XYZ file of C-alpha atoms in Angstrom:
707
model
C 11.087 57.952 144.182
C 14.320 59.362 144.379
C 14.565 62.460 146.255
C 16.587 65.290 144.135
C 16.903 67.614 146.791
C 18.975 64.539 148.871
C 22.472 64.755 149.084
C 23.102 60.515 148.956
C 20.799 60.529 145.088
C 23.032 58.386 143.781
C 22.384 55.637 147.347
C 19.167 56.246 147.010
C 19.277 55.131 143.103
C 20.981 51.924 143.803
C 20.209 50.672 147.257
C 16.776 49.735 148.214
C 16.297 48.919 152.540
C 16.572 45.407 152.893
C 15.130 43.671 156.344
C 18.294 41.445 158.132
C 17.300 37.976 158.143
C 17.801 37.602 161.653
C 15.340 40.700 162.662
C 12.348 38.641 160.785
C 11.430 35.084 161.299
C 10.442 33.476 164.785
C 11.721 29.887 163.500
C 14.565 29.226 161.475
C 13.209 26.198 158.882
C 15.512 23.418 160.331
C 12.712 24.089 163.716
C 9.554 23.827 161.560
C 9.833 20.577 159.679
C 12.919 18.541 158.823
C 11.257 18.888 154.838
C 11.628 22.543 154.913
C 15.180 22.399 156.851
C 16.157 21.108 153.342
C 14.189 22.606 151.448
C 15.768 25.778 149.095
C 14.821 29.325 150.999
C 12.411 31.397 150.974
C 9.150 29.760 148.891
C 11.490 28.088 145.861
C 9.855 24.283 146.168
C 11.662 21.903 143.882
C 8.611 21.038 141.179
C 6.645 24.860 142.671
C 6.891 27.333 140.087
C 6.558 30.632 141.740
C 5.319 33.120 139.934
C 5.048 36.470 141.644
C 7.091 34.986 145.015
C 10.727 37.204 144.380
C 12.284 37.589 148.295
C 15.613 37.470 147.323
C 15.757 40.319 144.440
C 16.869 42.911 145.749
C 14.693 46.357 144.309
C 15.873 47.708 141.994
C 15.359 51.939 141.128
C 13.764 52.119 138.029
C 14.576 55.223 136.396
C 13.465 57.273 134.981
C 13.608 58.761 137.978
C 10.686 56.753 139.863
C 11.804 54.014 142.038
C 9.346 53.660 145.004
C 11.646 51.043 146.450
C 11.247 50.607 150.126
C 12.598 53.169 151.600
C 8.689 54.830 150.873
C 7.309 53.118 153.288
C 9.633 53.571 155.739
C 6.893 52.786 158.452
C 9.269 52.413 161.610
C 10.651 55.999 161.442
C 8.576 59.250 162.481
C 10.166 60.809 159.588
C 7.612 59.136 157.300
C 5.231 61.254 156.910
C 7.435 63.178 153.985
C 10.031 61.542 152.561
C 10.656 64.283 150.103
C 12.238 67.854 150.964
C 10.097 70.445 149.603
C 12.022 73.064 151.722
C 12.504 73.929 155.680
C 10.231 71.685 157.716
C 6.796 72.431 158.792
C 6.859 74.457 155.077
C 4.088 73.923 153.067
C 5.682 72.416 149.915
C 2.909 73.722 147.250
C 4.281 77.119 148.342
C 7.099 77.308 146.677
C 5.130 76.009 143.168
C 2.341 77.901 143.880
C 5.091 81.163 143.567
C 6.658 79.381 140.627
C 3.275 78.859 138.817
C 2.262 82.823 139.989
C 5.649 84.697 138.216
C 4.531 82.359 135.192
C 0.510 83.545 134.687
C 2.457 87.057 135.365
C 4.644 86.676 132.953
C 2.584 84.742 129.862
C -0.097 87.981 130.657
C 2.975 90.647 130.370
C 3.712 88.779 127.013
C -0.408 88.503 126.200
C -0.181 92.485 126.447
C 3.395 93.252 125.168
C 4.117 95.520 128.311
C 7.548 97.555 127.266
C 9.765 96.751 130.331
C 9.105 93.369 130.084
C 11.877 92.636 127.244
C 15.282 90.690 126.923
C 16.863 90.781 130.450
C 13.818 91.273 132.580
C 12.107 89.141 130.585
C 14.936 86.278 130.614
C 15.218 86.647 135.262
C 11.105 86.697 135.464
C 10.882 83.083 133.591
C 14.011 82.298 134.959
C 12.837 82.924 138.540
C 9.981 80.647 137.644
C 11.955 78.002 136.483
C 14.537 78.220 139.145
C 12.135 78.113 141.703
C 10.471 74.486 140.711
C 13.345 73.298 138.632
C 16.627 73.398 140.272
C 16.314 70.218 142.319
C 15.567 68.537 139.311
C 18.610 69.368 137.440
C 20.464 68.621 140.664
C 19.502 65.019 140.355
C 20.180 64.637 137.054
C 23.857 65.829 137.980
C 24.342 64.048 141.149
C 22.888 60.471 138.747
C 25.708 60.782 136.168
C 28.227 59.019 138.052
C 26.557 56.203 139.350
C 26.014 55.356 135.374
C 22.323 56.506 136.050
C 22.774 58.863 133.172
C 19.332 58.471 131.213
C 16.474 58.664 133.257
C 13.664 61.343 134.270
C 15.289 63.876 135.551
C 17.840 64.452 132.929
C 15.091 64.509 130.008
C 13.017 67.197 132.040
C 16.736 68.564 132.663
C 17.255 69.435 128.431
C 14.260 69.756 127.481
C 13.412 72.443 129.608
C 16.903 74.199 129.074
C 17.020 73.655 125.887
C 13.235 75.432 125.490
C 14.936 78.522 127.284
C 18.027 78.309 124.328
C 15.817 78.921 122.401
C 13.569 81.920 123.759
C 10.871 79.599 124.375
C 10.484 80.577 128.279
C 7.096 80.079 129.376
C 7.039 76.388 128.036
C 10.455 75.516 129.557
C 8.606 76.876 133.058
C 5.861 75.169 132.345
C 7.377 71.788 132.031
C 9.069 71.896 135.144
C 6.044 73.574 136.995
C 3.337 71.097 136.199
C 6.193 67.864 136.550
C 6.778 69.220 140.135
C 2.870 69.402 140.963
C 2.789 66.072 139.539
C 5.477 64.750 142.196
C 3.221 66.899 145.273
C 0.292 65.166 143.691
C 2.198 61.416 143.688
C 3.750 62.431 147.541
C 0.256 62.973 148.695
C -1.388 59.704 147.361
C 1.741 57.825 149.268
C 1.625 59.688 152.339
C -1.922 58.024 152.018
C -1.232 54.895 151.327
C 1.344 54.869 154.640
C -1.213 56.458 156.660
C -3.803 53.257 155.558
C -1.002 51.156 156.603
C 0.318 52.957 159.652
C -3.489 52.492 160.764
C -3.451 49.098 160.587
C -0.417 48.115 162.753
C -1.346 50.593 165.457
C -4.624 48.517 166.928
C -1.569 46.533 168.152
C -0.746 46.712 171.862
C 0.692 50.136 172.592
C 0.676 49.842 176.984
C 1.630 47.242 178.999
C 1.053 47.717 182.686
C 4.584 47.204 184.337
C 5.130 46.900 187.999
C 8.743 48.514 189.363
C 9.557 49.427 192.882
C 5.787 48.424 194.210
C 4.557 50.978 191.774
C 2.345 50.064 189.098
C 3.000 52.014 186.102
C 1.377 52.117 182.413
C 4.527 52.077 179.556
C 4.912 51.987 176.124
C 6.210 48.457 175.449
C 9.105 49.741 173.462
C 10.390 50.886 176.933
C 10.392 47.847 178.943
C 13.479 46.026 179.700
C 13.998 42.215 179.808
C 13.290 41.897 184.089
C 10.267 44.225 184.442
C 7.372 42.472 185.516
C 4.435 42.914 183.862
C 0.510 42.965 184.823
C -1.354 41.113 182.654
C -5.661 41.064 183.230
C -8.458 39.034 182.131
C -9.073 39.193 179.155
C -5.739 40.819 177.952
C -2.736 39.970 175.115
C 0.114 39.175 176.557
C 2.780 41.913 175.063
C 5.759 40.583 175.293
C 7.422 37.169 176.156
C 8.520 36.029 179.480
C 7.548 33.512 182.498
C 5.092 33.589 184.936
C 5.587 34.233 188.105
C 1.782 34.168 189.975
C -0.080 30.640 190.836
C -1.257 28.536 187.463
C -3.476 30.531 185.036
C -5.098 29.108 181.899
C -3.883 31.213 178.356
C -6.225 31.091 175.266
C -2.824 29.697 172.937
C -5.074 28.656 169.752
C -2.573 31.597 167.839
C 0.912 29.667 168.842
C -0.044 26.065 168.815
C -3.540 25.859 166.385
C -5.044 23.542 168.649
C -8.591 25.517 170.564
C -8.258 24.205 174.154
C -6.517 27.152 176.583
C -3.109 25.920 178.373
C -2.806 25.669 181.897
C 0.528 27.655 182.720
C 2.590 26.937 185.947
C 4.780 29.290 187.794
C 8.087 29.356 186.129
C 6.342 28.130 182.507
C 7.376 30.260 179.478
C 4.249 32.492 178.574
C 5.020 33.713 174.666
C 3.848 37.205 173.291
C -0.253 36.578 171.532
C -1.400 33.840 174.471
C -4.259 36.051 176.222
C -4.865 35.790 179.962
C -8.018 34.247 180.535
C -8.694 33.787 183.965
C -7.117 36.153 187.492
C -4.053 38.926 187.251
C -1.154 37.342 186.554
C 2.125 38.760 186.715
C 5.036 37.927 183.810
C 8.457 38.444 184.639
C 9.877 39.774 180.777
C 12.383 38.074 178.915
C 12.289 39.836 175.131
C 12.464 42.719 174.211
C 9.945 44.694 172.492
C 12.425 44.891 169.241
C 11.742 41.109 168.963
C 7.721 41.232 169.630
C 5.286 40.691 166.525
C 4.792 44.553 165.833
C 8.414 45.248 165.366
C 8.847 42.190 162.814
C 5.275 43.290 160.874
C 6.664 46.524 160.858
C 9.979 45.512 159.344
C 7.856 43.521 157.612
C 5.794 45.979 155.917
C 9.146 48.150 155.031
C 10.041 45.158 152.778
C 6.903 44.958 151.237
C 6.918 46.881 148.539
C 10.650 45.804 147.131
C 9.010 43.020 146.429
C 6.925 44.486 142.689
C 4.597 43.064 140.628
C 5.504 41.634 136.987
C 3.986 44.311 135.731
C 5.666 46.520 137.847
C 9.056 44.717 137.248
C 8.504 45.536 132.877
C 7.727 48.736 133.021
C 11.057 49.220 135.428
C 12.885 47.086 132.643
C 10.551 48.825 129.651
C 11.688 52.680 131.416
C 15.344 52.013 131.350
C 15.889 50.664 127.796
C 12.775 52.946 126.355
C 14.631 56.179 127.333
C 17.982 56.460 126.029
C 16.202 54.843 122.359
C 14.225 58.326 123.038
C 16.982 59.999 123.778
C 18.455 58.767 120.476
C 15.337 59.362 118.287
C 15.665 62.982 119.378
C 19.222 63.546 118.551
C 18.114 62.116 114.890
C 15.355 64.013 114.440
C 17.688 67.624 114.776
C 20.015 65.296 112.335
C 18.713 63.480 109.835
C 16.546 66.587 108.294
C 19.028 68.052 107.927
C 20.518 66.134 105.077
C 16.508 65.309 103.698
C 14.588 68.415 104.357
C 15.013 71.589 101.674
C 14.813 74.486 103.862
C 16.064 73.147 106.950
C 16.040 75.279 110.436
C 17.990 74.397 113.349
C 15.910 76.281 115.362
C 12.399 74.554 114.740
C 13.764 70.845 114.240
C 15.634 71.882 118.092
C 12.566 72.608 119.410
C 10.757 69.244 117.788
C 12.932 67.690 119.469
C 12.022 69.145 122.616
C 9.143 68.783 122.457
C 9.686 65.046 121.837
C 11.655 64.475 124.919
C 8.878 66.022 126.928
C 6.722 63.622 125.577
C 8.545 60.485 126.197
C 9.139 60.859 129.407
C 7.985 58.078 130.982
C 6.978 59.060 134.436
C 3.083 58.609 134.007
C 4.220 54.564 133.721
C 6.972 54.522 136.583
C 5.019 56.781 138.660
C 0.990 56.080 138.240
C 2.219 51.970 138.326
C 3.556 51.421 141.633
C 1.274 53.744 142.727
C -1.460 51.652 141.584
C -0.034 48.795 143.920
C 0.557 51.336 146.304
C -3.164 52.178 146.419
C -4.086 48.481 146.298
C -2.257 48.066 149.424
C -3.675 50.837 151.546
C -7.164 49.789 150.596
C -6.251 46.473 151.673
C -4.827 47.510 154.819
C -8.407 49.443 155.461
C -10.060 46.430 154.990
C -7.839 44.702 157.652
C -6.200 43.263 155.660
C -1.835 43.900 154.842
C -0.301 42.659 151.642
C 3.520 42.368 151.882
C 4.327 43.042 148.542
C 2.586 44.080 144.959
C 3.364 40.851 143.731
C 1.133 39.263 145.572
C -1.875 41.004 144.196
C -1.591 39.510 141.441
C -0.786 36.487 142.673
C -3.520 36.056 144.691
C -5.983 37.364 141.540
C -4.805 34.000 139.760
C -5.508 31.542 142.454
C -8.103 28.578 141.707
C -7.686 27.247 145.186
C -8.263 27.829 148.812
C -7.004 25.236 151.623
C -7.828 26.573 154.877
C -6.874 25.301 158.554
C -9.806 24.878 161.371
C -8.739 25.761 164.733
C -8.526 29.650 164.733
C -8.845 30.004 160.562
C -12.392 29.360 160.317
C -13.634 28.726 163.713
C -12.776 30.929 167.242
C -10.317 29.201 168.412
C -12.324 29.015 171.579
C -14.889 26.351 173.473
C -18.417 26.767 173.219
C -21.090 24.294 174.519
C -22.553 22.827 170.808
C -24.997 20.111 172.231
C -27.473 19.230 175.111
C -28.244 15.458 175.544
C -30.298 14.845 178.365
C -31.392 11.230 179.413
C -34.847 10.724 178.772
C -37.468 12.137 181.029
C -35.160 15.276 182.196
C -36.008 18.225 180.818
C -32.603 19.930 179.103
C -33.456 23.774 181.012
C -33.306 21.900 184.021
C -29.532 19.954 183.395
C -28.513 23.505 182.547
C -29.427 24.998 185.381
C -27.979 22.502 187.719
C -24.848 21.687 185.454
C -24.477 25.694 184.987
C -24.578 26.516 188.927
C -22.420 24.264 190.065
C -19.615 25.022 187.112
C -19.703 28.154 188.302
C -17.584 27.284 190.918
C -14.925 26.537 188.333
C -12.664 28.924 186.880
C -11.659 26.288 183.966
C -12.014 27.488 180.702
C -14.636 24.479 179.827
C -16.835 25.090 183.038
C -16.953 28.985 182.034
C -18.480 28.263 178.320
C -21.125 26.109 179.894
C -21.880 28.705 182.581
C -21.620 31.106 179.417
C -24.053 29.149 177.682
C -26.684 28.903 180.103
C -26.241 33.161 181.216
C -29.174 33.543 183.668
C -30.849 30.709 183.803
C -27.989 29.784 187.456
C -28.197 33.202 189.180
C -29.768 32.171 192.506
C -29.354 28.496 192.509
C -28.118 27.862 195.918
C -24.297 25.636 195.825
C -23.075 24.501 198.699
C -20.147 22.217 199.419
C -19.045 21.986 196.520
C -15.175 20.038 196.139
C -12.746 19.865 193.200
C -11.560 16.749 191.982
C -8.594 17.405 190.091
C -8.783 15.796 186.295
C -11.959 14.707 186.851
C -14.389 17.410 187.115
C -17.040 19.321 190.360
C -19.325 17.506 193.068
C -21.652 19.345 194.903
C -24.998 20.070 196.392
C -27.124 22.301 194.184
C -30.501 23.472 194.455
C -30.673 20.411 197.560
C -29.397 17.387 195.429
C -26.002 15.701 194.935
C -24.617 16.906 191.255
C -21.721 15.414 189.667
C -20.069 17.374 186.624
C -17.406 16.842 184.672
C -15.500 13.690 182.772
C -16.880 10.023 182.192
C -13.631 9.459 184.781
C -15.295 11.294 187.267
C -19.011 9.314 187.085
C -16.639 6.180 187.107
C -15.037 7.273 189.907
C -18.405 7.158 191.621
C -19.788 4.249 190.243
C -22.569 6.082 187.987
C -23.220 3.871 185.317
C -23.629 5.865 181.873
C -24.147 4.820 178.609
C -21.478 3.327 176.231
C -21.539 5.111 173.095
C -21.312 8.065 175.706
C -17.267 6.930 175.242
C -17.141 7.879 171.427
C -18.691 11.467 171.575
C -15.745 12.942 169.637
C -16.038 16.573 171.108
C -14.777 17.388 174.790
C -17.928 16.244 176.600
C -19.657 17.309 180.322
C -21.375 14.329 181.644
C -23.886 14.982 184.581
C -25.332 12.957 187.254
C -28.101 14.049 189.669
C -28.222 12.371 193.183
C -26.595 9.181 192.134
C -27.859 8.777 188.470
C -26.619 9.720 185.161
C -28.581 12.315 183.608
C -26.913 13.306 180.314
C -24.113 15.222 178.830
C -23.135 18.618 177.236
C -20.278 19.036 174.262
C -17.961 21.427 174.352
C -16.105 22.418 171.474
C -14.471 25.149 169.027
C -17.573 26.880 167.660
C -16.946 28.517 163.675
C -16.867 32.083 163.088
C -19.921 34.174 162.051
C -18.511 35.002 158.666
C -17.315 31.431 157.951
C -19.859 30.373 155.868
C -20.012 33.416 154.471
C -16.376 32.806 153.515
C -17.332 29.530 151.907
C -19.665 31.175 149.583
C -18.332 34.223 148.541
C -15.098 32.473 147.460
C -17.322 29.670 145.279
C -19.037 32.645 143.967
C -15.369 34.078 143.137
C -14.364 31.112 140.829
C -12.740 29.522 143.311
C -12.768 25.897 142.020
C -11.294 24.116 144.907
C -11.607 24.910 148.877
C -10.897 22.338 151.304
C -10.197 22.532 154.740
C -6.805 20.712 156.133
C -6.972 20.367 160.410
C -5.073 18.564 163.229
C -8.215 18.612 164.879
C -9.931 14.821 165.390
C -11.472 13.792 161.703
C -14.639 13.363 162.884
C -15.087 17.174 163.930
C -13.243 18.090 161.031
C -16.307 16.688 158.958
C -19.001 18.226 161.240
C -17.677 21.532 160.916
C -16.687 20.898 156.970
C -20.479 20.049 156.596
C -21.639 23.208 158.642
C -19.920 25.335 156.723
C -20.851 23.739 153.145
C -17.290 22.725 152.847
C -17.260 19.065 149.882
C -13.773 18.510 150.964
C -11.780 18.409 154.530
C -8.992 16.153 156.212
C -9.264 15.982 159.858
C -6.176 14.502 162.029
C -2.814 15.879 160.172
C -0.240 16.732 161.630
C 2.081 19.484 159.903
C 3.932 17.543 157.596
C 0.314 15.789 156.515
C -1.017 19.221 155.286
C 1.945 20.063 153.607
C 1.591 16.569 151.458
C -1.513 18.007 150.916
C -0.940 21.066 149.529
C 2.112 19.577 147.404
C -0.309 17.261 146.276
C -2.710 19.969 144.685
C 0.440 22.099 143.264
C 1.186 19.132 141.472
C -1.758 18.979 139.988
C -0.759 22.978 138.653
C -3.222 24.226 140.598
C -2.899 28.309 142.321
C -3.099 27.607 145.806
C -3.374 29.716 148.667
C -2.914 28.631 152.173
C -4.800 30.347 154.766
C -3.789 29.070 158.775
C -2.666 30.518 161.828
C -0.935 27.908 164.060
C 3.096 27.816 164.112
C 2.121 24.283 162.956
C 0.557 26.269 159.935
C 3.865 27.926 158.618
C 5.619 25.116 156.612
C 2.349 25.101 154.883
C 1.859 28.569 154.169
C 5.493 28.737 152.805
C 4.611 26.366 150.090
C 1.576 27.822 149.138
C 1.593 30.544 145.670
C 0.283 32.929 148.292
C 0.259 32.201 152.115
C -2.542 34.028 154.213
C -1.661 34.300 157.870
C -4.929 35.296 160.475
C -3.018 38.490 162.113
C -4.947 39.194 164.945
C -3.925 36.373 167.051
C -2.052 34.387 164.787
C 1.714 32.721 165.815
C 4.988 34.984 164.529
C 6.367 32.655 162.822
C 3.263 32.348 160.508
C 2.589 35.717 160.049
C 6.273 36.369 158.925
C 6.127 33.236 156.468
C 2.602 34.402 154.748
C 2.244 36.912 151.662
C -0.699 37.823 153.520
C -1.893 38.952 157.149
C -5.904 39.345 157.949
C -5.457 41.194 161.258
C -9.026 41.044 162.098
C -9.020 37.365 161.244
C -12.355 37.497 159.758
C -12.161 34.367 157.115
C -14.218 36.582 154.648
C -11.785 38.760 154.329
C -10.007 36.517 152.159
C -12.816 37.343 149.345
C -12.189 40.745 150.089
C -8.330 40.809 149.135
C -9.438 39.003 146.088
C -12.008 42.130 144.984
C -9.152 44.163 145.998
C -6.794 42.762 143.825
C -8.736 42.250 140.952
C -9.383 46.648 141.162
C -5.460 46.635 141.353
C -5.012 45.204 138.610
C -7.972 47.072 136.621
C -6.505 50.167 137.370
C -3.050 49.686 136.704
C -4.061 48.402 133.261
C -5.532 51.351 132.582
C -3.090 53.679 133.123
C -0.536 51.556 131.123
C -3.122 52.068 127.989
C -3.497 55.372 128.687
C -0.101 56.397 129.021
C 1.181 54.064 125.574
C -2.464 55.500 123.926
C -1.627 59.265 124.414
C 2.142 59.643 124.542
C 1.962 57.451 120.708
C -0.654 60.138 119.250
C 1.317 62.804 120.386
C 5.012 61.688 119.790
C 3.699 61.485 115.951
C 2.336 64.841 116.199
C 5.577 66.514 118.081
C 8.078 64.502 115.099
C 5.616 66.529 112.637
C 5.480 69.599 114.101
C 2.040 69.554 114.947
C 2.592 69.500 118.526
C 3.863 71.760 120.728
C 5.497 72.270 124.550
C 1.755 72.476 125.187
C 0.628 69.616 124.368
C 4.026 67.560 125.189
C 2.941 68.818 128.724
C -0.333 67.320 128.909
C 1.146 64.056 127.378
C 3.599 63.804 130.030
C 2.979 65.333 133.065
C -1.008 65.682 132.437
C -1.595 62.157 131.583
C 0.705 61.400 134.973
C -1.798 63.299 137.177
C -4.998 61.394 135.774
C -2.629 58.162 136.273
C -2.118 59.448 139.763
C -6.039 60.515 140.318
C -6.705 56.854 138.554
C -4.455 55.221 140.940
C -5.827 57.290 144.123
C -8.952 55.726 143.242
C -8.432 52.413 144.450
C -8.467 53.453 147.920
C -12.093 55.412 147.644
C -13.781 51.940 146.396
C -15.723 50.139 148.214
C -15.365 46.362 148.782
């Protein structure tokens, strides 16, 4: 929300921070697909109505004073911990309100006991000090907002009501209104900062240090200070933090996040190694070619900053409602003073002015314009705790409405790494024997498929003697294992050594390791990408959650795709697809009137993510392009988080509407009582600040829910 103490209030009221296009998006639309290059910018696809996808509108300041614009979530700066200036640096923001409260309570006690000195100027000065402590920033904000044309805001309503109360001698009421308003602001700050901290904690799981070689020394540095031309040292299992080129011997990298394919890539010296790849084997060195500001972390930070600018429909409605509602109630307050003069016998100006001031306090829409954005903040914060990043509050609403989920296979529902799926020995050969001999031989290879076999075999191959190993490029291994001549590789290896094998072996869809023992075919192992542990549960939860259509689309072989689909309980799956094929399927589902979410991770998924009502990216190892195109990012790469995100979206929707009905209901009752002279300024304080505090507490409750 705007900071009343800021000297550039008008700029705050009218300008929301925007992420510049040049800072976001690893790929242009033309680089994704030809169709995307000619499609409208953003998510606006012909024939496809995007409720909630409002990426182009600049966030408006909703004033009645509370904007909660994108500046409220400036996580790229250390200043995010406290956007509001509540006093000197390090000062307790509750100190000044506490002092004002003490003066108010003491003044009320002095009034009650009719202490002799507490009259006239002394009484005015006492309450005046209590008022100024908490009210001067609000009055200043009301004055500074006038030149921009933003006259009818919450600051003006509060200023008119409290100064009017002082004008008619109702000092305690005037102080109470401003004091409890300030306390409400502090509650809001605490709630917003809680949401910020949750989101910031999510982002901090990204790499925070890299090993850099400089002057013959190995330095551990923050990636932000690494320069183009520096040399990184990357250990096996570590993620590449910055883009660069490989300096050392050929090395294998897991590139599933960038290519959508489960098979690792072997990079040669001088070839590009991109941020997000994972070093599979030996220690490597990479020369940096891109600064930290161009990496995934910086771009996600920028997207989080931009997130709150994308308002939900409910939030947009309240924004526009407040702008119309506020001047109307000001006009009604004026009429409440003027009209009775002509129609009421014994008209007393002071009485009707007091009623009008009560009316103004009650009419402040702060319970709505604070608690509704805060409700969405709470939802975004709760999601971040669960490892889910919503890029805008509007996507909470849209995700709640979807009825169709379309998912990629590799890296989304599967692990994106090789694992042994099947062991098929020939008759007369025990599976354990085949695994023992092949596993022992494969320990002499650094190939990812060989590592998958060794991992599967485990300790069974430990201590088995292996001699005279020969690695035949593009074929496999030959060696003497426990005194027996063993071949392990692809079918070309068996052909090379004239070993006959059944023709059906050539029809196996998965990657395959065939074996021969002492010159005879001994069987094969299939090596494939295994489903994630929670993939089947994710499908079950989505079905139970009301998703009527679940589809898997994959660029992998159709036979593999169908096998995985059957294993996970999916009724519809399509394999062997190019990115444009996936886009065609999604367009078909959208043309049927479905509300669709697409879940993917590779750069090849980015065009389809852009087409969906809600694009969901796997962010742990997902490609930059897909993460930036997506509306929701699952940082933990668990597909079961999709159902969790839906539960959070529904809870947020419930809380937001609870706040709306609470605010409208209480205000309607007290407004009528105030106009009839049956409600005092104290009831007005409850109707305004009290309801706002209740709504804030209700909104904060989202972050305490278990999902």
